[in-house]
């Protein structure tokens, strides 16, 4: 059975627009793969991020984690949804950019996987919505360590 996805309370188009705007700031001179993300807090604030690469490679960070860590560093720790746009194209995106495994685990740290929506988009009219639990099933999270 498919899980229930309720997109109606989420400003999906605004999130996608914000992610597209953030993608313009991507610093990806090595891969040429530019990503933008916009995360929605439980309080309905939007934080954006882009990928930031590095000549030494491993210090680079994904757009999703940039957005999440910006929000967390400002004091917001609960999230409802994230929109992600990415690709090697200059402008019009032809594929969906799914979050990497590390970013899925970071989402898991700060969200309920049965409630948190991951929106992957080519543009505001062409997007797909998943629950985090679909992209990261049987996950490990903070509760597993709580005493
Ligand atoms: N990237 C992201 O920003 N998000 C992802 O979920 C996957 C990968 C970035 C990292 C790197 O700068 C480039 O895309 C190629 O891997």
XYZ file of C-alpha atoms in Angstrom, residues 82-147:
66
model
C 12.616 19.985 1.357
C 12.686 20.808 -2.351
C 15.724 19.846 -4.423
C 16.674 20.867 -7.949
C 19.899 19.893 -9.647
C 21.718 18.902 -12.772
C 24.518 19.750 -15.133
C 22.268 21.832 -17.348
C 22.698 25.570 -17.441
C 19.010 26.342 -17.048
C 16.192 23.951 -17.993
C 16.539 20.776 -15.936
C 15.890 17.486 -17.703
C 16.215 15.104 -14.767
C 15.226 14.939 -11.117
C 18.027 15.288 -8.560
C 17.513 12.875 -5.693
C 19.248 13.560 -2.384
C 22.345 11.470 -1.671
C 22.339 8.953 1.177
C 24.248 11.209 3.539
C 21.720 14.025 3.075
C 18.828 11.594 3.622
C 20.391 10.615 6.939
C 20.797 14.261 7.943
C 17.101 14.876 7.118
C 16.316 11.878 9.314
C 18.110 13.531 12.229
C 15.764 16.524 12.204
C 12.478 15.196 10.838
C 9.851 12.527 11.280
C 10.405 10.198 8.301
C 6.674 9.380 8.152
C 5.799 13.046 7.811
C 8.706 14.799 6.091
C 8.272 15.381 2.352
C 11.078 15.316 -0.189
C 10.167 17.189 -3.356
C 12.417 16.615 -6.354
C 11.715 19.052 -9.154
C 12.646 19.993 -12.684
C 10.557 23.159 -12.342
C 7.465 24.395 -10.484
C 5.161 22.408 -12.791
C 7.119 19.161 -12.947
C 7.953 17.585 -9.620
C 7.615 14.390 -7.596
C 6.916 14.045 -3.891
C 8.132 11.315 -1.532
C 8.001 10.672 2.156
C 11.472 10.485 3.689
C 10.524 6.989 4.899
C 10.229 5.915 1.249
C 13.723 7.170 0.434
C 15.278 5.945 3.684
C 13.320 2.903 4.888
C 13.992 1.128 8.188
C 16.165 4.023 9.229
C 18.412 4.667 12.185
C 17.825 7.874 14.113
C 18.160 9.788 17.381
C 15.550 7.645 19.214
C 17.767 4.601 18.788
C 20.317 6.202 21.066
C 18.008 7.816 23.629
C 18.021 6.310 27.115
